[in-house]
C-alpha cells in the first residue's frame, strides 16, 4: 500500500482552483467582486484575447497594506468573516478567502495596491513564494493583473473554448455584476477597445436600459416588501418574451444567482402570457435577512439555498402575476378606450350590466340558451347561466360608465379591427372569447369548487382502453368537479352528464380529447393537478366560445372588446395564443413609403 501524504499548499490551491476558476470569466467575476467589497466607486476591467492572455481589474477602493496584500494570496485568508457566526450574516460578495490563492496558482498574478495611509506595494507569487516590492505611481486602490491563465496546466487549457466564446462568458459575467451595483462606474475594455462605459445611475432600471437600450419602456415594475423580505425589480412585457434565457437575472442580496425555484415562480406568474416555447425577461432583486439563506453551497457562489423556498415561490409567483395582470389590464384599457389623454388607472369590476345584457340577448360566448339538442339541466348546483347573471347584478351598483370603443369592423368572419390612438388593433375573436369565458368559468370554479353538470338525454357509450380506464379512476374527482358524470366499466364508459356550459354538438369528442390529454401527461403531484384543472377549464372555454368564421353583429363585437378589457390576462388565450396584434400607424406609413 502506498503511504498517505499531506498535499502541498500549492497543490491544494490548484485543486481548489478547479472549483473556483472554471474559465477566465470566473476570474473576472472574483476580481470585480473583490473590488466591490473594497467599496470602490470606479472599476475598470481590461481583457485581451478572451481573457485567456490577460485580465486586469483596477479599482479605487480601500486598497491593502503590504501585510494584507501578501496574506490575500494565502488560501482561506479573508478580511470578510472571522467566526462561524459571521457565516450566517454574509453581506459581502466574497467570504471564502480562496479566490486570489486559486487564481495565483493557475496564472501569473500581480497585485498593485495602496491604502490611504500606506505606500504603494507590488505583490506577486514567484516560484511558489509570495514576494513584495515597492510600487509606484498609483492612487489609493488596487489593480490585480492576471496573465497566462492555465499556462502551467495544459489539461485545463485544453477545455477552454474559442477566444470569442470566452469573451462572451466574460461579458455575461460583467453585465450580471454591474446591474445590482448601478451606483458604481464601470469601464470595460477588450483588446484595448472601450466596450462599455457605464456611468453610475440612480436606479437599477436606468442601469438595465444603459446595458439593454432595447428594453426601454418594455419593463414592468414589481414590488413586494414585508419584515423579512423585499422583492423588487422588473419583468418584461409579454411582447418581448424570448426563446433564450439571456435576459433573466435574479439577484439575492446583490449576488447574481441561478435559482430554479425563482425561475419557476416567475414563469408560473406569467401563466398564459407565455407561449409554450417562450421564456420571460426579468430582473428580480431580492433582499433577505442573510440568516434565512445559505450562500455557501457552491464554490463559485452562483447558487444558494433559501430556508423557506415554498414561501419564496409563493411570494414571487403572486407579485409577478399581480403586477403583470394590473399592467396589462390598464394598458389595454388605455389602448382601446377614448381616454388616451387621461389614462385610466383604476380597476373595473369583473362583470357589469353590459355583460348581463349580452347574456340575455346575444352573448358572443354562447353561455345561453342551451342548444336545443340538449336536455335541460337538472344536474347539481345552480343553473350556470343564471348564476352568472346574478353575480353580474351584484356588481351593478359599482359600475362605472362604459368606456367608448371605437368603430369595430369584422373581417374574414374571424378578426375584429379597431383603430385607436394611432394604432390599428387586430383581435382574434375566438381567442378573445375563449379568454373571457375561461376567466369567468375559473372565477366560478374558484368560488364553488365545482361547475354545474348537464344531463345527457341519452347517455353516450365510449370505448376505453385499460390505460384510459386507470387514468379516469385516478382523476375521477376532478372530472366530476367540472361536471362530468359517468358510469365506468373496464372497457366502456357511459357518459351521463357533461359540463353545462359546453355547447359542442358531440360531447364525447370533448371527453375523448380529455382522455388523450390524460394519457399523455403524467399527473402526479399537486402542482400538476392545478395544471390539469387549468387545461380542463381552458378546453371547456374553447368548446363554449364563439368560433372563427362566425359572423358577428356590432353589439357582439363591442361586448367582446368590453369584456376583454376586464380580463386579467387580455393579451393571450388560455392556450397561450395571442389575442391582439397591434400595428402602429408608423408601420403602415413605413410600408407605404410615406415615411422612411
Ligand atoms: P475573499 O474575497 O473571499 O475574502 P479573496 O481571495 O478574493 O477572498 O481575497 C482575499 C482578501 O484580499 C479579501 O478578503 C480582501 O481583504 C483582500 N482583497 C482582495 N481584493 C481586494 C481589493 N481589490 N481591494 C482591497 N482588498 C482586496
Ligand atoms: Mg473575493
XYZ file of C-alpha atoms and ligand atoms in Angstrom:
624
model
C 0.000 0.000 0.000
C 1.245 3.480 -0.705
C 1.655 5.982 2.117
C -0.874 8.708 2.751
C 0.724 12.137 2.412
C -0.462 15.668 3.087
C -0.691 17.663 -0.133
C 1.500 20.718 -0.554
C -0.284 24.107 -0.207
C 0.418 24.786 -3.888
C -1.278 21.553 -4.935
C -4.210 22.223 -2.589
C -4.640 25.620 -4.267
C -4.525 24.055 -7.711
C -7.242 21.584 -6.731
C -9.374 24.353 -5.221
C -8.781 26.428 -8.345
C -10.563 23.736 -10.308
C -13.697 24.651 -8.434
C -13.310 28.422 -8.289
C -11.695 29.064 -11.652
C -13.591 27.305 -14.356
C -12.660 29.768 -17.077
C -11.396 33.361 -17.496
C -14.885 34.668 -16.728
C -14.662 33.163 -13.229
C -11.512 35.212 -12.611
C -13.195 38.386 -13.832
C -16.116 37.665 -11.515
C -13.973 37.122 -8.417
C -11.836 40.192 -9.049
C -14.760 42.541 -9.697
C -16.437 41.196 -6.546
C -13.298 41.946 -4.557
C -13.226 45.491 -5.948
C -16.865 45.987 -4.957
C -16.269 44.567 -1.478
C -13.405 47.081 -1.162
C -16.008 49.885 -1.512
C -14.814 51.111 -4.894
C -16.664 53.746 -6.875
C -14.777 53.299 -10.140
C -13.852 49.905 -11.538
C -12.034 49.301 -14.817
C -11.823 45.912 -16.463
C -9.332 45.212 -19.236
C -9.083 41.900 -21.009
C -7.181 40.642 -24.037
C -7.907 37.706 -26.298
C -10.983 36.480 -24.474
C -9.224 36.892 -21.139
C -7.006 33.881 -21.750
C -3.891 36.029 -22.085
C -4.638 38.988 -19.922
C -7.129 40.221 -17.319
C -6.685 43.364 -15.286
C -9.134 44.861 -12.805
C -8.371 48.277 -11.280
C -10.357 49.927 -8.545
C -10.347 52.979 -6.302
C -11.368 51.065 -3.198
C -9.712 50.926 0.218
C -6.588 49.092 -1.002
C -4.309 46.888 1.111
C -1.179 47.386 3.147
C 1.834 45.175 2.484
C 0.965 42.557 5.073
C -2.612 42.189 3.882
C -1.646 42.177 0.229
C 0.641 39.238 0.919
C -1.968 37.441 3.008
C -4.513 37.908 0.261
C -2.659 35.230 -1.753
C -2.946 32.671 1.025
C -5.677 30.040 0.896
C -8.548 30.751 3.305
C -7.252 34.221 4.127
C -10.069 36.745 4.195
C -10.913 40.011 5.884
C -14.637 39.399 5.453
C -15.514 36.841 8.093
C -13.914 35.988 11.422
C -16.118 33.414 13.092
C -18.602 30.693 12.238
C -21.292 33.067 13.367
C -20.303 35.524 10.587
C -21.042 32.834 8.043
C -24.729 33.331 8.773
C -24.802 37.021 8.021
C -22.735 37.442 4.896
C -23.376 40.682 3.079
C -20.091 40.890 1.162
C -19.721 39.158 -2.198
C -16.621 37.240 -1.104
C -16.029 35.381 2.147
C -14.303 32.092 1.313
C -10.839 33.616 1.065
C -9.796 31.352 -1.764
C -10.128 33.366 -4.958
C -6.735 35.051 -5.060
C -4.968 31.913 -3.805
C -6.652 29.837 -6.500
C -6.118 32.346 -9.284
C -2.437 32.796 -8.477
C -1.942 29.033 -8.548
C -3.059 28.739 -12.154
C -1.921 32.084 -13.610
C 0.746 34.749 -13.152
C -0.925 37.160 -10.738
C 0.235 40.571 -9.506
C -1.375 42.916 -7.002
C -0.504 46.595 -7.106
C -2.199 48.339 -4.218
C -2.193 51.318 -1.888
C -4.267 52.342 1.116
C -4.916 55.967 2.063
C -2.193 55.759 4.717
C 0.446 53.408 3.230
C 2.797 53.473 0.246
C 2.066 51.580 -2.948
C 3.176 47.979 -2.897
C 3.560 45.336 -5.583
C 2.953 41.725 -4.540
C 3.345 38.621 -6.666
C 3.952 34.899 -6.440
C 7.347 33.731 -7.760
C 8.344 30.047 -7.696
C 5.639 29.334 -5.143
C 6.759 32.166 -2.820
C 4.882 35.377 -2.157
C 7.219 38.330 -2.700
C 6.688 42.075 -2.484
C 8.441 45.191 -3.719
C 7.625 48.883 -3.620
C 5.071 50.007 -6.144
C 4.886 53.385 -7.770
C 2.590 55.977 -9.231
C -0.751 54.789 -8.021
C -3.608 56.322 -6.051
C -5.494 54.554 -3.268
C -6.983 51.370 -4.607
C -5.956 48.076 -6.119
C -5.033 46.691 -9.509
C -4.903 42.951 -9.952
C -3.252 41.690 -13.133
C -3.642 38.084 -14.267
C -1.681 36.641 -17.205
C -1.190 33.300 -18.899
C -4.197 31.513 -17.475
C -3.805 27.719 -17.237
C -0.358 28.067 -18.863
C 1.046 25.587 -16.380
C -1.996 23.310 -16.569
C -2.338 22.320 -20.236
C -5.079 19.811 -19.348
C -7.324 22.656 -18.216
C -6.314 24.995 -21.015
C -7.465 22.387 -23.485
C -11.008 22.754 -22.196
C -11.211 26.458 -22.876
C -13.427 27.395 -25.772
C -12.545 29.816 -28.547
C -11.473 33.341 -27.601
C -14.814 34.585 -28.768
C -16.731 32.140 -26.590
C -14.643 33.026 -23.544
C -15.181 36.703 -24.311
C -18.946 36.154 -24.313
C -18.761 34.442 -20.930
C -16.831 37.406 -19.574
C -19.334 39.891 -20.977
C -22.219 37.987 -19.389
C -20.403 37.894 -16.067
C -19.627 41.598 -16.279
C -23.229 42.545 -17.080
C -24.604 40.416 -14.254
C -22.414 42.113 -11.681
C -22.961 45.655 -12.888
C -26.768 45.599 -12.681
C -27.262 45.493 -8.908
C -24.272 47.809 -8.402
C -25.680 50.588 -10.536
C -24.151 53.232 -8.261
C -20.635 52.255 -9.402
C -18.920 53.479 -12.605
C -17.671 50.600 -14.739
C -15.406 50.705 -17.781
C -14.791 47.604 -19.798
C -12.034 47.268 -22.422
C -11.488 44.350 -24.765
C -8.219 44.323 -26.733
C -7.721 47.989 -25.750
C -11.106 48.988 -27.119
C -13.697 50.516 -24.799
C -16.760 48.259 -24.985
C -18.840 49.517 -22.058
C -18.636 52.770 -20.188
C -21.351 52.542 -17.560
C -21.749 55.713 -15.548
C -23.430 55.337 -12.182
C -27.227 55.575 -12.325
C -29.837 56.491 -9.748
C -31.962 53.429 -10.326
C -31.438 49.849 -11.329
C -33.865 50.392 -14.218
C -31.598 53.069 -15.682
C -28.648 50.701 -15.473
C -30.654 47.978 -17.222
C -31.584 50.369 -20.056
C -27.954 51.558 -20.246
C -26.922 47.982 -20.997
C -30.013 46.885 -22.946
C -31.475 50.003 -24.632
C -33.919 47.735 -26.462
C -35.802 47.220 -23.169
C -36.773 50.867 -22.859
C -40.488 51.168 -21.924
C -40.812 47.388 -22.013
C -40.213 46.778 -18.318
C -42.985 46.341 -15.781
C -42.056 47.091 -12.177
C -42.694 44.538 -9.437
C -42.550 45.240 -5.741
C -43.285 43.418 -2.521
C -41.962 44.103 0.925
C -42.506 42.877 4.464
C -40.429 42.482 7.611
C -38.174 39.729 6.363
C -38.006 40.133 2.612
C -38.040 42.759 -0.083
C -38.695 41.758 -3.682
C -38.350 44.368 -6.385
C -37.223 44.735 -9.956
C -38.680 44.462 -13.422
C -40.341 41.895 -15.599
C -40.501 42.148 -19.367
C -43.705 42.981 -21.196
C -45.015 39.758 -22.802
C -44.427 41.347 -26.221
C -40.694 40.862 -25.628
C -40.863 37.249 -24.442
C -37.889 35.371 -25.834
C -36.753 31.922 -26.840
C -33.476 32.123 -24.920
C -32.797 32.807 -21.260
C -30.210 35.526 -21.773
C -32.340 38.284 -20.253
C -33.195 36.579 -16.989
C -31.495 37.900 -13.897
C -32.058 37.213 -10.222
C -30.069 38.935 -7.528
C -30.273 37.848 -3.930
C -28.641 40.370 -1.600
C -26.927 41.776 -4.733
C -25.473 38.424 -5.735
C -26.456 37.083 -9.145
C -27.796 33.588 -8.664
C -29.496 30.988 -10.769
C -32.230 29.554 -8.633
C -34.712 27.136 -10.253
C -37.450 27.878 -7.733
C -37.430 31.580 -8.636
C -37.355 30.884 -12.367
C -40.291 28.528 -11.924
C -42.248 31.026 -9.819
C -41.804 33.802 -12.382
C -42.758 31.518 -15.246
C -45.866 30.356 -13.416
C -46.702 34.001 -12.690
C -46.698 34.758 -16.434
C -49.232 31.972 -16.911
C -50.763 32.084 -20.347
C -48.799 35.196 -21.237
C -46.078 32.779 -22.290
C -46.356 30.544 -25.319
C -45.009 27.071 -24.611
C -41.655 27.743 -26.291
C -41.183 31.197 -24.767
C -39.426 32.472 -21.682
C -39.887 35.837 -19.982
C -37.405 38.671 -19.475
C -36.800 39.571 -15.841
C -34.526 41.385 -13.458
C -35.560 40.480 -9.928
C -33.814 41.735 -6.846
C -34.417 40.015 -3.530
C -33.153 41.423 -0.290
C -33.492 38.993 2.542
C -32.114 38.554 6.025
C -28.813 36.689 5.348
C -29.688 34.298 8.179
C -32.531 32.974 6.042
C -30.320 31.861 3.177
C -27.226 29.742 2.750
C -24.855 31.244 0.196
C -22.141 28.745 0.941
C -23.422 25.888 -1.207
C -21.358 26.444 -4.325
C -17.662 27.328 -4.724
C -18.443 29.952 -7.345
C -21.311 31.203 -5.180
C -23.813 31.293 -8.024
C -26.360 29.146 -6.246
C -27.906 29.484 -2.836
C -30.454 27.868 -0.594
C -33.499 29.511 0.948
C -34.706 28.328 4.350
C -38.275 28.501 3.133
C -38.295 28.027 -0.595
C -42.044 27.322 -0.822
C -42.778 30.710 0.691
C -40.348 32.384 -1.718
C -42.092 30.638 -4.612
C -45.493 31.848 -3.442
C -44.378 35.463 -2.899
C -42.653 35.754 -6.256
C -45.426 33.998 -8.134
C -48.000 36.363 -6.618
C -46.073 39.573 -7.138
C -45.288 38.697 -10.763
C -48.835 37.615 -11.583
C -50.473 40.619 -9.933
C -48.090 43.208 -11.404
C -48.449 41.737 -14.856
C -52.239 41.493 -14.745
C -52.612 45.027 -13.439
C -50.239 46.438 -16.017
C -51.767 44.657 -18.998
C -55.292 45.466 -17.949
C -54.612 49.183 -17.630
C -52.530 49.190 -20.781
C -55.322 47.658 -22.828
C -57.926 49.952 -21.342
C -55.808 52.938 -22.290
C -55.289 51.495 -25.739
C -58.861 50.683 -26.561
C -60.848 53.405 -24.890
C -61.235 57.068 -25.608
C -59.089 58.206 -22.766
C -55.639 58.468 -24.258
C -55.006 61.896 -22.751
C -56.024 60.883 -19.231
C -55.087 57.249 -18.818
C -57.417 55.144 -16.700
C -55.561 53.887 -13.707
C -58.265 52.184 -11.717
C -59.704 48.705 -11.811
C -63.040 47.871 -13.332
C -65.179 45.217 -11.623
C -65.227 41.765 -13.177
C -68.752 41.822 -14.579
C -71.080 44.647 -15.469
C -74.513 45.306 -16.881
C -73.191 45.195 -20.362
C -72.206 41.580 -19.888
C -75.565 40.908 -18.311
C -77.369 42.341 -21.280
C -75.246 40.425 -23.671
C -76.037 37.174 -21.952
C -79.734 37.936 -22.020
C -79.674 38.780 -25.665
C -76.937 37.556 -27.896
C -73.959 36.514 -25.865
C -70.896 36.075 -28.013
C -69.711 33.351 -25.656
C -72.790 31.242 -26.089
C -73.450 30.960 -22.383
C -77.102 30.544 -23.215
C -79.528 29.436 -24.338
C -78.695 25.773 -24.019
C -78.756 24.362 -27.547
C -81.974 22.656 -28.477
C -80.426 19.234 -28.955
C -79.512 19.171 -25.279
C -81.874 18.352 -22.431
C -82.479 20.945 -19.761
C -80.088 20.674 -16.902
C -81.156 19.017 -13.752
C -77.644 18.362 -12.610
C -76.258 19.527 -9.315
C -75.800 23.164 -8.467
C -77.397 26.268 -9.815
C -78.009 26.922 -13.430
C -74.706 28.335 -14.540
C -76.128 30.977 -16.800
C -78.467 32.260 -14.151
C -75.682 32.368 -11.676
C -73.505 34.490 -13.882
C -76.427 36.832 -14.313
C -76.957 37.060 -10.588
C -73.285 37.655 -9.986
C -73.291 40.429 -12.526
C -76.228 42.138 -10.894
C -74.413 42.162 -7.577
C -71.887 44.422 -9.171
C -74.334 46.727 -10.892
C -74.043 49.475 -8.333
C -70.267 49.555 -8.656
C -70.255 50.025 -12.365
C -68.520 52.921 -13.989
C -69.611 54.428 -17.275
C -68.857 52.068 -20.130
C -65.662 53.027 -21.971
C -66.262 54.150 -25.521
C -64.850 51.723 -28.001
C -64.207 52.986 -31.479
C -65.949 51.576 -34.547
C -65.208 47.908 -34.918
C -65.019 46.029 -38.171
C -65.100 42.269 -38.621
C -63.038 40.708 -41.417
C -62.953 37.112 -42.655
C -65.674 36.485 -40.043
C -62.779 35.926 -37.668
C -60.877 39.101 -36.848
C -62.035 42.354 -35.294
C -60.380 45.593 -36.334
C -60.322 48.652 -34.087
C -58.487 51.894 -34.699
C -57.445 53.844 -31.659
C -54.743 56.363 -30.693
C -52.549 55.881 -33.731
C -52.740 52.101 -33.625
C -54.667 49.503 -35.556
C -55.661 46.604 -33.357
C -56.495 43.248 -34.835
C -58.245 40.848 -32.441
C -58.821 37.150 -32.950
C -62.496 36.793 -31.996
C -62.281 33.165 -30.901
C -59.143 33.677 -28.828
C -60.707 36.729 -27.173
C -63.996 34.987 -26.426
C -62.117 31.983 -25.128
C -60.126 34.131 -22.738
C -63.274 35.827 -21.437
C -65.133 32.552 -20.956
C -62.079 30.989 -19.328
C -61.762 33.712 -16.732
C -65.470 33.567 -15.940
C -65.506 29.803 -15.565
C -62.396 29.922 -13.464
C -63.849 32.542 -11.157
C -66.960 30.375 -10.840
C -64.885 27.306 -10.072
C -62.729 29.093 -7.537
C -65.853 30.218 -5.700
C -67.796 26.947 -5.681
C -65.089 24.317 -6.341
C -67.305 22.791 -8.982
C -69.110 23.507 -12.226
C -72.717 22.518 -12.873
C -73.417 19.425 -14.914
C -75.865 18.952 -17.704
C -77.507 15.518 -18.027
C -77.489 13.977 -21.466
C -80.877 12.756 -22.678
C -79.317 9.590 -23.971
C -76.084 8.595 -22.216
C -73.182 8.151 -24.624
C -71.192 4.953 -24.582
C -67.441 5.436 -25.155
C -64.949 2.598 -25.646
C -61.908 2.987 -23.449
C -58.567 1.253 -23.172
C -57.184 -0.246 -19.981
C -54.828 2.709 -19.621
C -57.660 5.190 -20.072
C -59.684 3.267 -17.507
C -56.890 3.721 -14.949
C -56.451 7.385 -15.810
C -60.134 8.043 -15.324
C -60.150 6.329 -11.939
C -57.167 8.416 -10.915
C -58.823 11.691 -11.899
C -62.442 10.841 -11.212
C -62.783 13.530 -8.570
C -61.521 16.379 -10.700
C -63.548 15.240 -13.720
C -66.769 15.168 -11.722
C -65.984 18.518 -10.124
C -66.102 20.146 -13.539
C -69.380 18.488 -14.468
C -68.664 15.075 -15.981
C -70.847 12.259 -14.671
C -70.315 8.722 -15.881
C -70.557 5.060 -15.122
C -67.236 3.313 -15.507
C -66.701 -0.265 -16.672
C -63.319 -1.768 -17.613
C -63.870 -1.415 -21.371
C -66.578 1.201 -21.660
C -67.626 4.428 -20.124
C -71.218 5.568 -20.067
C -71.173 9.355 -20.212
C -74.260 10.642 -18.400
C -73.587 14.357 -17.916
C -71.170 16.973 -19.243
C -70.246 20.462 -18.009
C -73.323 22.569 -18.549
C -71.562 25.336 -20.338
C -70.279 23.164 -23.193
C -72.015 23.802 -26.456
C -70.251 21.430 -28.832
C -72.602 19.040 -30.554
C -70.658 15.915 -29.651
C -69.684 15.933 -26.005
C -67.945 12.590 -26.428
C -65.412 14.255 -28.761
C -64.613 16.629 -25.991
C -64.355 13.792 -23.487
C -62.020 11.894 -25.820
C -59.832 14.976 -26.112
C -59.504 14.987 -22.340
C -58.791 11.255 -22.243
C -55.918 11.578 -24.659
C -54.554 14.503 -22.656
C -54.632 12.375 -19.505
C -52.716 9.552 -21.157
C -50.082 11.921 -22.486
C -49.325 13.765 -19.275
C -48.352 12.195 -16.014
C -50.402 13.982 -13.394
C -48.960 13.029 -10.074
C -48.053 15.932 -7.960
C -50.306 18.679 -6.683
C -48.868 21.338 -8.989
C -49.782 19.095 -11.919
C -53.360 18.891 -10.643
C -53.632 22.679 -10.883
C -52.273 22.470 -14.390
C -54.780 19.758 -15.252
C -57.635 21.849 -13.931
C -56.459 24.822 -15.985
C -56.303 22.576 -19.002
C -59.821 21.261 -18.398
C -61.254 24.730 -17.901
C -59.498 26.080 -20.971
C -60.827 23.158 -23.005
C -64.342 23.864 -21.746
C -63.838 27.541 -22.621
C -62.706 26.563 -26.097
C -65.755 24.387 -26.633
C -68.191 27.010 -25.457
C -66.945 30.213 -27.087
C -67.691 31.679 -30.463
C -65.567 30.239 -33.196
C -63.601 31.686 -36.022
C -65.794 32.019 -39.099
C -68.848 33.197 -37.191
C -70.457 36.430 -38.353
C -70.859 38.916 -35.507
C -73.058 41.970 -35.124
C -71.637 45.253 -33.897
C -73.124 44.771 -30.446
C -71.458 41.383 -30.077
C -68.134 42.786 -31.225
C -68.297 45.607 -28.697
C -69.279 43.186 -25.961
C -66.246 41.061 -26.687
C -63.929 44.043 -26.568
C -65.517 45.471 -23.436
C -65.361 42.136 -21.657
C -61.813 41.551 -22.788
C -60.876 44.828 -21.141
C -61.981 43.345 -17.842
C -59.931 40.193 -18.191
C -56.924 39.666 -16.006
C -54.814 38.472 -18.911
C -56.267 40.117 -22.002
C -53.346 39.503 -24.343
C -53.373 35.750 -24.674
C -55.919 32.966 -24.857
C -55.820 30.196 -22.241
C -53.601 28.133 -24.538
C -51.120 30.969 -24.811
C -52.002 32.075 -28.338
C -52.024 35.844 -28.834
C -55.390 37.639 -28.900
C -54.279 41.029 -30.130
C -51.944 42.147 -32.885
C -51.075 45.801 -32.832
C -49.987 47.611 -35.956
C -48.724 51.102 -35.340
C -49.662 53.881 -37.743
C -45.947 54.449 -38.279
C -45.521 50.886 -39.529
C -48.203 51.418 -42.164
C -46.579 54.679 -43.174
C -43.247 52.946 -43.483
C -44.717 50.191 -45.628
C -46.344 52.686 -47.978
C -43.117 54.707 -48.050
C -44.885 57.766 -46.669
C -42.161 57.867 -44.073
C -38.717 56.351 -44.261
P -12.488 36.746 -0.226
O -12.958 37.782 -1.195
O -13.353 35.557 -0.195
O -12.203 37.309 1.126
P -10.155 36.650 -1.906
O -9.119 35.608 -2.090
O -10.938 37.057 -3.069
O -11.110 36.155 -0.742
O -9.469 37.933 -1.283
C -8.745 37.812 -0.073
C -8.709 39.127 0.668
O -7.934 40.065 -0.070
C -10.036 39.804 0.832
O -10.718 39.330 1.979
C -9.655 41.266 0.945
O -9.332 41.589 2.267
C -8.405 41.370 0.117
N -8.666 41.942 -1.228
C -8.809 41.252 -2.368
N -9.025 42.082 -3.421
C -9.034 43.337 -2.917
C -9.229 44.648 -3.488
N -9.460 44.812 -4.800
N -9.171 45.704 -2.660
C -8.938 45.540 -1.339
N -8.756 44.345 -0.744
C -8.790 43.246 -1.511
Mg -13.046 37.502 -3.193
